[in-house]
Amino acid sequence: MQYDPIALSNHYRQRPQQVWRRRLTITNEFSSFGMSLTRDWVGRRVGPNQRQRARKFCEKLTGLGATFIKLGQILSCRPDLMPPLYIEELANLQDQLPPFDNAIAHSIINSELGRHYSEVFAELSPHPVAAASLGQVYKGKLQSGETVAVKVQRPGLVETISLDIYILRRLAARAQRAFSVIRSDLVALIDELAAGLFEEMDYTQEARNAERFANLYGDMENITAPGIYWQYTKGRVLTMEWIDGIKLTDLETMRSLGLDPSEFIELAFQCSLRQLLEEGFFHADPHPGNLLATADGKLAYLDFGMMSQVSSDYRDRLLISIVHIVVGDFEGLTGDYVKLGFLPAEADFSGLAVELADVFGGVMGSTVAEYGIKRVIEKLSPLIFKYPFELPTYYLLIFRSLATLEGLTLRIEPDLLAFNRAYSYVADRLLAAPSAELKSCLQDLLLKGDRLNWEFLADLWHQAQMEQQGSNEEIYALLDRFLEFLYSPEGDRIRIVLIREIVTNLEMPLDRGLERIALAMGLTPATHPVNINSSSEKVMGEIWDTVVKSAADDLELTSKIFWSLLWKPKTQSLMGEITGEIGNRASSVWERWWEAIAPSS
């Protein structure tokens, strides 16, 4: 099922009475709302009454049905169109409608499957277990014995949504022409809404989404998704595996079963990072009803109607933009926004970097409760109107996905340090990604002029330890990937600088020891001061401490991993280069020492 605006237009131009009846219903719903806004403006009560009006706006959307509920979901991630308070309320918009009659649902199943529903299902719950804007779900059992969830589409849904889209598209075109202050493309917004709705109304597409999600992320430990029964799945009926689970917000039940809600939030967070930054295929609606904790400790994802895709190029640039936020490079972040297409290259956005620093400057070390999507939207909204921002659909859906997950996190683990937890994941992606641009970005992070950025390495090592919680295999795997990077073309310069600074740290004790010997002999050595970076000593000391602690915790495992890493060809090459540089430096030190004692001999 595909959206075709020209076909819709041709169809409804021949049905003016149907169009005017629906348009009148929509107008009646919003006329009183518009009058309330006018009264607020005349009485200078826009600010104090905004929360109340935002909630009433959500009620109006819900009352108008599926199309307008989905429109509200899109508007919830459009800071270029909606004030922050409206976005906050729209984010809580419930995609729920009263269920429709069972007899109608059974008739749809019969029609879609080509046989009476009792021939397929040995049992079907007497009432829907869930009802949303597009359909409702029953719990059932197949004749073969498997327990299943059966999703049935609302009757007449295609006709209702098609008519709404036709009306909204015409209204959007008129508003675009009438109000020059509107910079966003409203017609494109309605086309985006329509394309998403038409895809969601095709349950075979949702089934394909579910299978693709399971194939991409099912290898993650404790992540699962329902299997699809294709022989009982059609355009308006979806039959899938039933998963018993508990909503993540049902904290009391989870804890009574020995499940830690914080661990499930961590699972959702890590899975979202992989969806957004690694595979690019992501769940745009991870609300509490779509995430369940199973008794055996798995996080189950449900409802794959609202999915989106980010291309590899954009994923790389998103990853780099996160790095620029983390390290505080807001000039670089401005450049990222140009490359992502958020800003036109020819526009004047001088001063934007300073304002972005105000938006994102406090993310590191802040909890979700202290610094989340809500605060980012509040600070970012004025900039969207001040500068010529154009936010693409995929980015807005990312915003929605993260905002939804954040709302869940605030209820369960408000002290989560989101950016800190993402730090080692981002660094790992930079090390492992094949993209030359990502490796070049890592090079920029690791070097400060002709010196290594040991502060960054210290943060990276510290976060890696926190992330892996003492897992020797993962820590050594990170070191292995770093070695691979050092011997890539982008890592050559870093390897040279790293070897130089490691050997410089080894040179200092030799230089000082020879100086003491010379002084004991009554000589004045002509030694040269060694330029030591104190941060390098600290980081190398931390790495060594980790190795020692790992050995103390599990000597056999640490020894096995250590020797495996030691005998890798790239490790041998690095040790050979370090040894060669040590030999050169040692010769230089001895020459200086002999220069010091030669005049006295």
mmCIF file of N, CA, C and O in Angstrom, residues 86-124:
data_model
loop_
_atom_site.group_PDB
_atom_site.id
_atom_site.type_symbol
_atom_site.label_atom_id
_atom_site.label_comp_id
_atom_site.label_asym_id
_atom_site.label_seq_id
_atom_site.Cartn_x
_atom_site.Cartn_y
_atom_site.Cartn_z
ATOM 1 N N TYR A 86 3.927 22.625 24.163
ATOM 2 C CA TYR A 86 3.073 21.789 23.319
ATOM 3 C C TYR A 86 3.796 20.487 22.970
ATOM 4 O O TYR A 86 3.186 19.407 22.949
ATOM 5 N N ILE A 87 5.083 20.590 22.680
ATOM 6 C CA ILE A 87 5.870 19.391 22.365
ATOM 7 C C ILE A 87 5.871 18.438 23.547
ATOM 8 O O ILE A 87 5.730 17.212 23.388
ATOM 9 N N GLU A 88 6.004 18.994 24.738
ATOM 10 C CA GLU A 88 6.018 18.161 25.946
ATOM 11 C C GLU A 88 4.696 17.424 26.121
ATOM 12 O O GLU A 88 4.672 16.225 26.443
ATOM 13 N N GLU A 89 3.580 18.114 25.912
ATOM 14 C CA GLU A 89 2.270 17.475 26.054
ATOM 15 C C GLU A 89 2.007 16.481 24.920
ATOM 16 O O GLU A 89 1.442 15.412 25.142
ATOM 17 N N LEU A 90 2.412 16.844 23.709
ATOM 18 C CA LEU A 90 2.208 15.943 22.571
ATOM 19 C C LEU A 90 3.002 14.653 22.728
ATOM 20 O O LEU A 90 2.591 13.599 22.225
ATOM 21 N N ALA A 91 4.138 14.750 23.419
ATOM 22 C CA ALA A 91 4.945 13.547 23.652
ATOM 23 C C ALA A 91 4.187 12.539 24.517
ATOM 24 O O ALA A 91 4.461 11.342 24.472
ATOM 25 N N ASN A 92 3.222 13.030 25.311
ATOM 26 C CA ASN A 92 2.422 12.152 26.171
ATOM 27 C C ASN A 92 1.099 11.751 25.522
ATOM 28 O O ASN A 92 0.258 11.116 26.161
ATOM 29 N N LEU A 93 0.905 12.148 24.256
ATOM 30 C CA LEU A 93 -0.343 11.844 23.560
ATOM 31 C C LEU A 93 -0.538 10.333 23.478
ATOM 32 O O LEU A 93 0.317 9.609 22.970
ATOM 33 N N GLN A 94 -1.647 9.865 23.985
ATOM 34 C CA GLN A 94 -1.911 8.424 24.024
ATOM 35 C C GLN A 94 -2.540 7.954 22.716
ATOM 36 O O GLN A 94 -3.565 8.484 22.283
ATOM 37 N N ASP A 95 -1.902 6.980 22.090
ATOM 38 C CA ASP A 95 -2.436 6.411 20.853
ATOM 39 C C ASP A 95 -3.434 5.320 21.227
ATOM 40 O O ASP A 95 -3.182 4.131 21.060
ATOM 41 N N GLN A 96 -4.561 5.767 21.781
ATOM 42 C CA GLN A 96 -5.574 4.816 22.247
ATOM 43 C C GLN A 96 -6.956 5.307 21.834
ATOM 44 O O GLN A 96 -7.262 6.494 21.930
ATOM 45 N N LEU A 97 -7.767 4.390 21.378
ATOM 46 C CA LEU A 97 -9.169 4.672 21.066
ATOM 47 C C LEU A 97 -10.004 3.515 21.600
ATOM 48 O O LEU A 97 -9.489 2.409 21.818
ATOM 49 N N PRO A 98 -11.305 3.715 21.811
ATOM 50 C CA PRO A 98 -12.149 2.600 22.264
ATOM 51 C C PRO A 98 -12.118 1.458 21.245
ATOM 52 O O PRO A 98 -12.017 1.693 20.033
ATOM 53 N N PRO A 99 -12.198 0.225 21.692
ATOM 54 C CA PRO A 99 -12.177 -0.913 20.754
ATOM 55 C C PRO A 99 -13.442 -0.952 19.898
ATOM 56 O O PRO A 99 -14.491 -0.444 20.300
ATOM 57 N N PHE A 100 -13.335 -1.551 18.729
ATOM 58 C CA PHE A 100 -14.525 -1.745 17.892
ATOM 59 C C PHE A 100 -15.073 -3.153 18.133
ATOM 60 O O PHE A 100 -14.435 -3.997 18.782
ATOM 61 N N ASP A 101 -16.245 -3.395 17.610
ATOM 62 C CA ASP A 101 -16.995 -4.614 17.913
ATOM 63 C C ASP A 101 -16.254 -5.883 17.480
ATOM 64 O O ASP A 101 -15.667 -5.940 16.397
ATOM 65 N N ASN A 102 -16.305 -6.911 18.320
ATOM 66 C CA ASN A 102 -15.650 -8.180 18.023
ATOM 67 C C ASN A 102 -16.158 -8.805 16.726
ATOM 68 O O ASN A 102 -15.385 -9.404 15.967
ATOM 69 N N ALA A 103 -17.444 -8.675 16.472
ATOM 70 C CA ALA A 103 -18.016 -9.283 15.265
ATOM 71 C C ALA A 103 -17.374 -8.687 14.015
ATOM 72 O O ALA A 103 -17.119 -9.406 13.031
ATOM 73 N N ILE A 104 -17.099 -7.383 14.053
ATOM 74 C CA ILE A 104 -16.449 -6.730 12.917
ATOM 75 C C ILE A 104 -15.018 -7.235 12.785
ATOM 76 O O ILE A 104 -14.542 -7.528 11.684
ATOM 77 N N ALA A 105 -14.321 -7.356 13.926
ATOM 78 C CA ALA A 105 -12.939 -7.860 13.907
ATOM 79 C C ALA A 105 -12.897 -9.282 13.333
ATOM 80 O O ALA A 105 -12.035 -9.606 12.507
ATOM 81 N N HIS A 106 -13.841 -10.123 13.771
ATOM 82 C CA HIS A 106 -13.874 -11.505 13.265
ATOM 83 C C HIS A 106 -14.137 -11.527 11.766
ATOM 84 O O HIS A 106 -13.544 -12.326 11.026
ATOM 85 N N SER A 107 -15.008 -10.624 11.314
ATOM 86 C CA SER A 107 -15.321 -10.562 9.881
ATOM 87 C C SER A 107 -14.084 -10.160 9.067
ATOM 88 O O SER A 107 -13.846 -10.703 7.978
ATOM 89 N N ILE A 108 -13.294 -9.233 9.609
ATOM 90 C CA ILE A 108 -12.069 -8.802 8.916
ATOM 91 C C ILE A 108 -11.069 -9.950 8.850
ATOM 92 O O ILE A 108 -10.440 -10.191 7.814
ATOM 93 N N ILE A 109 -10.940 -10.703 9.946
ATOM 94 C CA ILE A 109 -10.034 -11.864 9.950
ATOM 95 C C ILE A 109 -10.475 -12.881 8.908
ATOM 96 O O ILE A 109 -9.659 -13.386 8.117
ATOM 97 N N ASN A 110 -11.770 -13.163 8.879
ATOM 98 C CA ASN A 110 -12.292 -14.128 7.901
ATOM 99 C C ASN A 110 -11.971 -13.690 6.474
ATOM 100 O O ASN A 110 -11.534 -14.488 5.638
ATOM 101 N N SER A 111 -12.225 -12.399 6.202
ATOM 102 C CA SER A 111 -12.011 -11.873 4.853
ATOM 103 C C SER A 111 -10.541 -11.918 4.454
ATOM 104 O O SER A 111 -10.198 -12.317 3.331
ATOM 105 N N GLU A 112 -9.652 -11.523 5.371
ATOM 106 C CA GLU A 112 -8.225 -11.446 5.059
ATOM 107 C C GLU A 112 -7.597 -12.834 4.923
ATOM 108 O O GLU A 112 -6.761 -13.055 4.037
ATOM 109 N N LEU A 113 -7.979 -13.772 5.804
ATOM 110 C CA LEU A 113 -7.353 -15.097 5.783
ATOM 111 C C LEU A 113 -8.068 -16.073 4.844
ATOM 112 O O LEU A 113 -7.559 -17.170 4.594
ATOM 113 N N GLY A 114 -9.236 -15.662 4.361
ATOM 114 C CA GLY A 114 -9.945 -16.517 3.405
ATOM 115 C C GLY A 114 -10.593 -17.733 4.007
ATOM 116 O O GLY A 114 -10.906 -18.708 3.292
ATOM 117 N N ARG A 115 -10.824 -17.728 5.309
ATOM 118 C CA ARG A 115 -11.506 -18.838 5.997
ATOM 119 C C ARG A 115 -12.035 -18.321 7.332
ATOM 120 O O ARG A 115 -11.655 -17.244 7.787
ATOM 121 N N HIS A 116 -12.909 -19.098 7.944
ATOM 122 C CA HIS A 116 -13.463 -18.677 9.226
ATOM 123 C C HIS A 116 -12.358 -18.664 10.278
ATOM 124 O O HIS A 116 -11.509 -19.568 10.319
ATOM 125 N N TYR A 117 -12.376 -17.641 11.131
ATOM 126 C CA TYR A 117 -11.287 -17.486 12.107
ATOM 127 C C TYR A 117 -11.146 -18.698 13.022
ATOM 128 O O TYR A 117 -10.050 -19.028 13.498
ATOM 129 N N SER A 118 -12.236 -19.425 13.268
ATOM 130 C CA SER A 118 -12.180 -20.591 14.166
ATOM 131 C C SER A 118 -11.392 -21.745 13.545
ATOM 132 O O SER A 118 -10.943 -22.646 14.260
ATOM 133 N N GLU A 119 -11.209 -21.728 12.223
ATOM 134 C CA GLU A 119 -10.404 -22.752 11.581
ATOM 135 C C GLU A 119 -8.912 -22.530 11.799
ATOM 136 O O GLU A 119 -8.105 -23.457 11.666
ATOM 137 N N VAL A 120 -8.548 -21.300 12.124
ATOM 138 C CA VAL A 120 -7.139 -20.939 12.349
ATOM 139 C C VAL A 120 -6.824 -20.898 13.834
ATOM 140 O O VAL A 120 -5.801 -21.425 14.289
ATOM 141 N N PHE A 121 -7.731 -20.292 14.604
ATOM 142 C CA PHE A 121 -7.469 -20.060 16.022
ATOM 143 C C PHE A 121 -8.337 -20.970 16.887
ATOM 144 O O PHE A 121 -9.567 -20.950 16.796
ATOM 145 N N ALA A 122 -7.673 -21.750 17.723
ATOM 146 C CA ALA A 122 -8.398 -22.593 18.670
ATOM 147 C C ALA A 122 -9.023 -21.741 19.767
ATOM 148 O O ALA A 122 -10.081 -22.084 20.309
ATOM 149 N N GLU A 123 -8.375 -20.622 20.074
ATOM 150 C CA GLU A 123 -8.880 -19.688 21.090
ATOM 151 C C GLU A 123 -8.616 -18.262 20.610
ATOM 152 O O GLU A 123 -7.649 -18.005 19.903
ATOM 153 N N LEU A 124 -9.495 -17.358 20.993
ATOM 154 C CA LEU A 124 -9.310 -15.928 20.744
ATOM 155 C C LEU A 124 -9.944 -15.190 21.913
ATOM 156 O O LEU A 124 -11.100 -15.495 22.282
#
